[in-house]
Coordinates of C-alpha atoms in Angstrom, one line a residue:
M1 CA -0.1 0.0 -0.2
T2 CA 1.3 3.7 -0.9
E3 CA 1.8 6.2 1.9
T4 CA -0.9 8.0 0.6
A5 CA -3.2 5.3 0.6
G6 CA -1.9 4.5 4.2
R7 CA -2.8 7.8 5.0
G8 CA -6.7 7.6 3.5
R9 CA -6.9 4.4 5.8
S10 CA -5.8 6.2 8.7
T11 CA -8.1 9.2 8.3
W12 CA -10.6 6.7 7.2
L13 CA -10.7 5.1 10.8
L14 CA -11.9 8.3 12.7
G15 CA -15.2 7.9 13.9
P16 CA -16.1 4.1 15.6
A17 CA -14.9 5.8 18.6
F18 CA -17.7 8.6 18.2
V19 CA -20.2 6.3 17.2
A20 CA -19.4 4.4 20.8
A21 CA -19.2 7.8 22.5
V22 CA -22.7 8.6 21.9
A23 CA -23.2 5.8 24.7
Y24 CA -21.5 8.5 27.2
V25 CA -24.2 11.1 26.4
D26 CA -27.4 8.8 26.6
P27 CA -30.5 10.0 28.2
G28 CA -29.1 7.7 31.4
N29 CA -26.2 10.3 31.5
V30 CA -28.6 13.2 32.1
A31 CA -30.4 11.9 34.8
A32 CA -27.0 10.8 36.5
N33 CA -25.3 13.9 36.3
I34 CA -28.4 16.7 36.7
T35 CA -29.6 14.5 39.7
A36 CA -26.0 14.5 41.1
G37 CA -25.7 18.3 40.7
A38 CA -28.5 19.1 41.5
Q39 CA -28.4 17.5 45.0
Y40 CA -25.1 17.6 45.9
G41 CA -23.8 20.2 43.7
Y42 CA -20.1 20.1 42.9
L43 CA -19.4 17.0 45.5
L44 CA -18.8 14.5 42.5
V45 CA -17.5 16.3 39.6
W46 CA -14.7 13.7 40.4
V47 CA -16.4 11.3 39.4
L48 CA -16.9 12.5 35.8
V49 CA -13.1 13.2 35.6
A50 CA -12.3 9.7 36.8
A51 CA -14.4 8.1 34.8
N52 CA -14.0 9.7 31.6
L53 CA -10.0 8.8 31.8
M54 CA -11.0 5.1 32.4
A55 CA -13.1 5.2 29.6
V56 CA -10.3 6.6 27.0
L57 CA -8.5 3.2 28.3
V58 CA -11.4 0.9 28.0
Q59 CA -12.3 2.3 24.7
Y60 CA -8.9 2.4 23.1
L61 CA -8.5 -1.4 24.6
S62 CA -11.9 -2.4 23.0
A63 CA -11.1 -0.8 19.6
K64 CA -7.3 -2.2 19.2
L65 CA -8.7 -5.8 20.2
G66 CA -11.1 -5.4 17.3
L67 CA -8.8 -3.8 14.9
V68 CA -5.6 -6.4 15.6
T69 CA -7.7 -9.4 15.9
G70 CA -10.9 -8.7 13.2
A71 CA -13.2 -10.1 15.8
S72 CA -15.4 -8.6 18.5
L73 CA -15.2 -8.7 21.9
P74 CA -18.5 -11.2 22.1
E75 CA -17.1 -13.3 19.2
L76 CA -13.9 -13.9 20.8
M77 CA -15.6 -14.8 24.3
G78 CA -17.8 -16.8 22.7
A79 CA -14.9 -18.8 21.1
R80 CA -13.6 -19.4 24.0
L81 CA -16.4 -20.5 26.1
S82 CA -18.2 -23.5 26.4
R83 CA -22.0 -24.0 26.2
G84 CA -23.6 -23.5 29.9
P85 CA -20.8 -20.2 30.7
R86 CA -21.3 -18.7 27.5
L87 CA -25.2 -18.9 27.7
A88 CA -24.5 -17.4 31.1
Y89 CA -22.2 -14.5 30.0
W90 CA -24.5 -13.7 27.1
L91 CA -27.5 -13.6 29.9
Q92 CA -25.8 -11.0 31.7
A93 CA -24.7 -8.9 29.0
E94 CA -28.4 -8.6 27.2
L95 CA -29.6 -7.7 30.8
V96 CA -26.9 -4.6 30.5
A97 CA -28.1 -4.1 27.0
A98 CA -32.0 -4.0 28.0
A99 CA -30.6 -1.4 30.5
T100 CA -28.9 0.2 28.5
D101 CA -32.2 0.9 26.0
L102 CA -34.2 1.2 28.9
A103 CA -32.6 4.5 29.6
E104 CA -32.5 5.6 26.1
V105 CA -36.0 5.2 25.1
L106 CA -37.4 6.5 28.4
G107 CA -34.9 9.3 28.1
G108 CA -36.5 10.1 24.2
A109 CA -39.7 10.0 26.1
I110 CA -39.2 12.7 28.4
A111 CA -37.7 14.9 25.5
L112 CA -40.9 14.4 23.6
H113 CA -43.0 15.6 26.5
I114 CA -41.3 18.2 27.5
L115 CA -40.7 19.5 23.7
F116 CA -44.2 18.9 22.3
D117 CA -46.4 17.9 25.5
I118 CA -47.0 14.4 24.1
P119 CA -48.2 11.8 26.3
M120 CA -45.0 9.4 27.7
L121 CA -46.5 6.2 26.4
L122 CA -46.7 7.9 22.7
G123 CA -43.3 9.3 23.1
G124 CA -41.7 5.9 23.8
V125 CA -43.4 4.4 20.7
I126 CA -42.1 7.3 18.5
V127 CA -38.7 6.7 20.0
G128 CA -38.9 3.0 19.1
V129 CA -40.0 3.6 15.4
V130 CA -37.5 6.8 14.8
S131 CA -34.7 4.5 16.1
M132 CA -35.6 1.8 13.8
G133 CA -35.2 4.3 11.0
L134 CA -31.6 5.1 12.1
L135 CA -30.6 1.3 11.7
A136 CA -32.1 1.3 8.4
V137 CA -29.8 3.9 7.6
Q138 CA -26.6 1.3 8.5
S139 CA -28.2 -2.0 6.8
R140 CA -28.7 0.1 3.5
R141 CA -26.3 2.5 3.2
G142 CA -23.9 1.4 5.0
Q143 CA -21.2 1.6 8.2
R144 CA -19.9 4.7 7.0
T145 CA -23.4 6.7 6.5
F146 CA -24.7 5.9 10.0
E147 CA -21.7 7.3 11.8
V148 CA -22.3 10.4 10.0
V149 CA -25.7 10.7 11.0
V150 CA -24.7 9.3 14.4
V151 CA -22.0 12.0 14.7
A152 CA -24.5 14.6 13.6
L153 CA -26.5 13.4 16.6
L154 CA -23.9 13.8 18.9
A155 CA -23.2 17.7 17.8
V156 CA -26.3 18.8 18.5
I157 CA -26.5 16.7 22.0
T158 CA -22.8 18.7 23.0
L159 CA -24.6 22.3 21.8
G160 CA -27.9 21.2 23.4
F161 CA -26.6 20.5 26.7
S162 CA -23.6 22.7 26.7
S163 CA -25.2 26.1 25.8
G164 CA -26.6 26.4 29.2
L165 CA -23.1 27.4 30.5
F166 CA -23.2 30.7 28.5
F167 CA -26.2 32.0 30.4
S168 CA -25.7 30.8 33.9
S169 CA -23.3 31.2 37.0
V170 CA -20.8 28.5 37.9
S171 CA -18.6 28.3 40.8
W172 CA -15.2 27.4 39.3
S173 CA -14.4 27.4 42.7
G174 CA -16.7 25.2 43.6
A175 CA -16.0 23.0 40.7
A176 CA -12.0 22.7 41.5
Q177 CA -13.1 21.5 45.3
G178 CA -15.4 19.0 43.4
L179 CA -11.9 17.1 41.9
V180 CA -11.0 16.2 45.2
P181 CA -12.3 12.3 45.4
R182 CA -14.8 12.0 48.5
F183 CA -18.8 10.9 49.5
E184 CA -21.3 11.9 51.6
G185 CA -23.2 8.8 52.6
A186 CA -24.4 5.8 51.0
Q187 CA -26.9 8.2 48.6
T188 CA -23.3 9.9 47.0
V189 CA -22.1 6.4 46.5
L190 CA -25.5 5.3 44.6
L191 CA -25.3 8.7 42.5
A192 CA -21.7 7.7 42.0
A193 CA -21.9 4.3 40.6
S194 CA -24.8 5.8 38.6
M195 CA -22.5 8.4 37.0
L196 CA -19.7 5.5 36.4
G197 CA -22.3 2.9 34.9
A198 CA -23.3 5.8 32.7
T199 CA -20.2 6.7 31.7
V200 CA -18.0 3.8 31.5
M201 CA -20.9 1.8 29.7
P202 CA -20.4 -2.5 28.9
H203 CA -22.5 -2.2 25.7
A204 CA -19.9 0.3 24.6
V205 CA -17.2 -1.9 25.0
Y206 CA -18.9 -4.6 23.2
A207 CA -19.8 -2.1 20.3
H208 CA -16.3 -0.1 20.0
S209 CA -14.8 -3.8 19.4
A210 CA -17.0 -4.6 16.4
L211 CA -17.0 -0.6 15.2
S212 CA -13.1 -1.3 14.4
R213 CA -13.7 -4.6 12.9
D214 CA -16.9 -3.7 10.7
R215 CA -14.8 -0.8 9.4
H216 CA -11.9 -2.6 7.9
G217 CA -13.0 -5.8 8.2
A218 CA -11.8 -9.4 9.9
S219 CA -8.3 -8.9 8.6
V220 CA -5.7 -5.7 8.3
P221 CA -2.2 -5.8 6.6
R222 CA 0.0 -6.2 9.4
H223 CA 2.1 -3.4 8.3
D224 CA -0.9 -0.9 8.1
L225 CA -1.5 -1.6 12.1
P226 CA 0.7 0.9 13.7
R227 CA -0.9 4.2 11.7
L228 CA -4.4 2.9 12.0
L229 CA -3.9 2.0 15.7
T230 CA -2.5 5.5 16.1
A231 CA -5.5 7.0 14.4
T232 CA -7.6 4.8 16.6
R233 CA -5.7 6.8 19.6
W234 CA -6.8 10.1 18.5
D235 CA -10.4 9.2 17.3
V236 CA -10.9 7.9 21.5
V237 CA -9.4 10.8 22.6
L238 CA -11.1 13.4 20.9
S239 CA -14.6 11.6 21.2
I240 CA -14.4 10.8 24.6
F241 CA -13.5 14.7 25.7
V242 CA -16.2 15.7 23.8
A243 CA -18.4 13.0 25.5
G244 CA -16.8 14.2 28.9
S245 CA -16.9 17.6 28.4
V246 CA -21.0 17.3 28.0
N247 CA -21.5 15.4 31.1
I248 CA -19.2 17.9 33.4
A249 CA -21.3 20.8 31.6
M250 CA -24.8 18.7 32.7
L251 CA -23.3 18.3 36.0
L252 CA -21.6 22.0 36.3
L253 CA -25.4 23.5 34.8
A254 CA -27.3 21.9 37.3
A255 CA -25.2 22.5 40.2
G256 CA -24.9 26.2 39.8
N257 CA -28.4 26.5 39.2
L258 CA -30.5 23.8 40.7
D259 CA -28.7 23.1 43.8
G260 CA -31.3 23.1 47.2
V261 CA -33.9 24.2 43.9
P262 CA -37.1 22.3 44.4
G263 CA -38.7 19.5 42.3
T264 CA -35.5 19.3 40.2
D265 CA -34.9 15.5 41.7
S266 CA -36.8 14.7 38.3
I267 CA -35.4 15.8 34.4
E268 CA -38.8 17.3 34.1
G269 CA -38.4 19.7 36.8
A270 CA -34.8 20.2 36.1
H271 CA -35.8 21.4 32.7
A272 CA -38.6 23.9 34.5
A273 CA -36.3 24.9 36.6
I274 CA -33.4 25.8 34.0
T275 CA -36.1 27.3 31.9
Q276 CA -37.2 29.9 34.5
A277 CA -33.8 30.3 35.7
L278 CA -32.3 31.1 32.1
G279 CA -35.0 31.2 29.9
P280 CA -36.9 29.5 27.2
V281 CA -34.5 29.3 24.9
V282 CA -31.9 27.0 27.1
G283 CA -34.8 25.0 28.2
I284 CA -35.3 24.3 23.9
A285 CA -32.0 23.4 23.4
F286 CA -32.1 21.2 26.6
G287 CA -35.1 20.0 25.3
I288 CA -33.6 19.1 22.1
G289 CA -30.0 17.8 23.5
L290 CA -32.1 15.0 25.2
L291 CA -34.2 14.1 22.2
A292 CA -31.0 14.0 20.0
S293 CA -29.5 11.8 22.5
G294 CA -32.3 9.6 23.2
L295 CA -32.3 8.6 19.2
A296 CA -28.7 8.2 19.1
S297 CA -27.9 6.0 21.5
T298 CA -30.8 3.6 21.0
S299 CA -29.7 3.0 17.7
V300 CA -26.4 2.2 19.2
G301 CA -27.4 0.0 22.3
C302 CA -29.3 -1.8 19.4
Y303 CA -26.3 -2.2 17.4
A304 CA -24.4 -3.4 20.8
G305 CA -26.8 -5.9 21.4
S306 CA -26.5 -7.6 17.6
T307 CA -22.8 -7.7 18.1
I308 CA -23.7 -9.5 21.6
M309 CA -26.4 -12.0 20.2
G310 CA -24.3 -12.7 17.4
G311 CA -21.0 -13.1 18.9
L312 CA -21.9 -15.2 22.1
L313 CA -25.0 -17.3 20.0
H314 CA -23.6 -17.6 16.8
R315 CA -27.1 -16.5 15.3
T316 CA -28.8 -13.1 14.6
I317 CA -32.3 -11.6 14.4
P318 CA -33.7 -9.2 12.5
Q319 CA -33.1 -5.7 13.9
T320 CA -36.7 -4.7 13.4
V321 CA -38.0 -7.7 15.8
R322 CA -35.4 -7.1 18.4
R323 CA -35.7 -3.1 18.3
V324 CA -39.9 -4.1 19.3
V325 CA -38.6 -6.9 21.8
T326 CA -36.1 -4.5 23.6
L327 CA -38.5 -1.9 23.7
L328 CA -41.6 -3.6 25.4
P329 CA -39.8 -2.7 29.0
A330 CA -39.9 0.7 28.6
L331 CA -43.0 0.8 27.0
A332 CA -44.1 -1.2 30.2
I333 CA -42.4 0.9 32.8
L334 CA -44.1 4.2 31.0
A335 CA -47.5 2.4 31.4
A336 CA -47.1 1.8 34.5
G337 CA -46.6 5.5 35.7
V338 CA -43.2 4.7 37.2
D339 CA -41.0 7.4 37.9
P340 CA -39.1 7.9 34.9
T341 CA -35.9 9.4 35.6
Q342 CA -35.4 7.5 39.1
A343 CA -35.8 4.5 36.5
L344 CA -33.2 6.1 34.5
V345 CA -30.6 6.1 37.5
M346 CA -31.1 3.0 38.6
S347 CA -30.4 1.8 34.4
Q348 CA -26.8 2.9 35.1
V349 CA -26.3 1.6 38.4
A350 CA -26.8 -1.7 36.8
L351 CA -24.8 -0.9 34.0
S352 CA -22.0 0.1 36.9
I353 CA -22.6 -3.5 38.1
G354 CA -22.4 -4.9 34.5
I355 CA -19.3 -3.2 34.0
P356 CA -16.4 -5.5 35.2
F357 CA -18.0 -8.8 32.9
A358 CA -17.0 -6.3 30.0
V359 CA -13.8 -5.0 31.1
V360 CA -12.1 -8.5 33.1
P361 CA -12.0 -10.4 30.0
L362 CA -11.2 -7.5 27.5
I363 CA -8.0 -7.0 29.5
G364 CA -7.2 -10.8 29.9
L365 CA -7.6 -10.7 25.7
S366 CA -5.9 -7.2 25.0
S367 CA -2.8 -8.6 27.1
R368 CA -2.1 -12.5 25.2
R369 CA 0.8 -12.2 23.1
S370 CA -1.0 -15.2 21.1
L371 CA -3.5 -13.4 20.0
M372 CA -2.7 -9.7 19.7
G373 CA 1.3 -10.6 18.8
E374 CA 3.3 -7.5 19.4
H375 CA 0.5 -5.2 20.1
A376 CA -0.4 -6.8 22.9
N377 CA -0.8 -4.6 26.2
S378 CA 2.4 -4.2 27.8
R379 CA 3.1 -4.6 31.2
P380 CA 2.5 -1.0 32.5
L381 CA -0.6 -0.9 30.6
T382 CA -1.8 -3.8 31.7
V383 CA -1.2 -2.9 35.3
L384 CA -3.1 0.3 35.0
A385 CA -6.2 -1.5 33.6
W386 CA -6.0 -4.2 36.0
A387 CA -6.0 -1.2 38.9
V388 CA -8.9 1.0 36.9
V389 CA -11.3 -2.6 37.5
G390 CA -10.2 -2.9 41.1
L391 CA -11.6 0.5 41.6
I392 CA -14.8 0.2 40.0
I393 CA -15.3 -3.3 41.4
A394 CA -14.7 -1.3 44.9
L395 CA -17.1 1.1 44.1
N396 CA -20.0 -1.1 43.0
L397 CA -18.9 -3.3 46.6
A398 CA -19.2 -0.2 48.4
L399 CA -22.5 0.8 46.5
V400 CA -24.3 -2.6 47.4
W401 CA -22.7 -2.2 51.1
L402 CA -24.0 0.9 51.8
T403 CA -27.5 0.7 50.1
V404 CA -28.4 -2.6 51.6
T405 CA -27.3 -1.4 55.3
G406 CA -28.1 1.9 54.8
A407 CA -25.4 3.5 56.2
G408 CA -24.4 6.9 55.7

């Protein structure tokens, strides 16, 4: 391959990480970040900073695994597990995907209710139908077109959730103090786990390895790998920087304008308070950002679900059928009148608990020289990755303990 062609392939690689990064700014993030900022001010800023640094490492390892091996993480796990463990692993991964889809449909329904006063149940149906259209773009027009559409929605999300900072008062000294790691009782641990689950998302780990594989196919010439891996690092760093900035902007917006304001423990209440404090334009921008978040992330979540099933069960079902099946739990919650914001926060806690099941095998596989060759993780990188997993597991154990005992 010529140098020019090589540069073209490196540039062409930019994009998969931005699609995966949509999972980091889904409606679950909105619920977790707004709740954290409204209830505890700037206390948990450090959680978002730490979570996004972890996300850079995890997403790069996932992309590298797919690029080097030409296989997704679920495919590699499916090839190495016997039937019983493989089915058990598939079940937990599907539950994680279901929790993801729940958050995204609920968030989109809330956005439609905020913007157009559409009933929540009907809003959930609309989100499901539109997401089917986005998935049809991928199947009919190819991955590149799908990426362009999703990245465009990511731009809308960024503008929608960040614009409020230009009109709001933020205590930057308070935000700096929020960089100091600390908790204030069991509820802050619950929120931290929710914020972590909404940032380092298991289904994004599964999906990113498949996105890299799908972009270049199952076999990439070995002499191309160094250049493509360099481009992948830039892709991951830039995409997580964008997603992380949006998450931090949400928390700062809530901490600066909603801290102590009654009724801001829900997205609808937070939207009403933001509109009253900063004006209808900012309120509309917030609602549009939330809607774009739900539509984009539910499509990526469905892609991840197909990746999980195809890799672990070696079978696929039509995307439309899968979309209908995964839509039903969210519609049931909306029909039952369950508090959608609380359901969103709890779905992110479920995602946090599912993180080790995705990240532990990711580190193990990407560290194997027999599988990755010269691109296997270095010893320092492996140690750092295991330290990250240890922190995640420790937070989850603390969450379970404090929640069960009611400590703090």
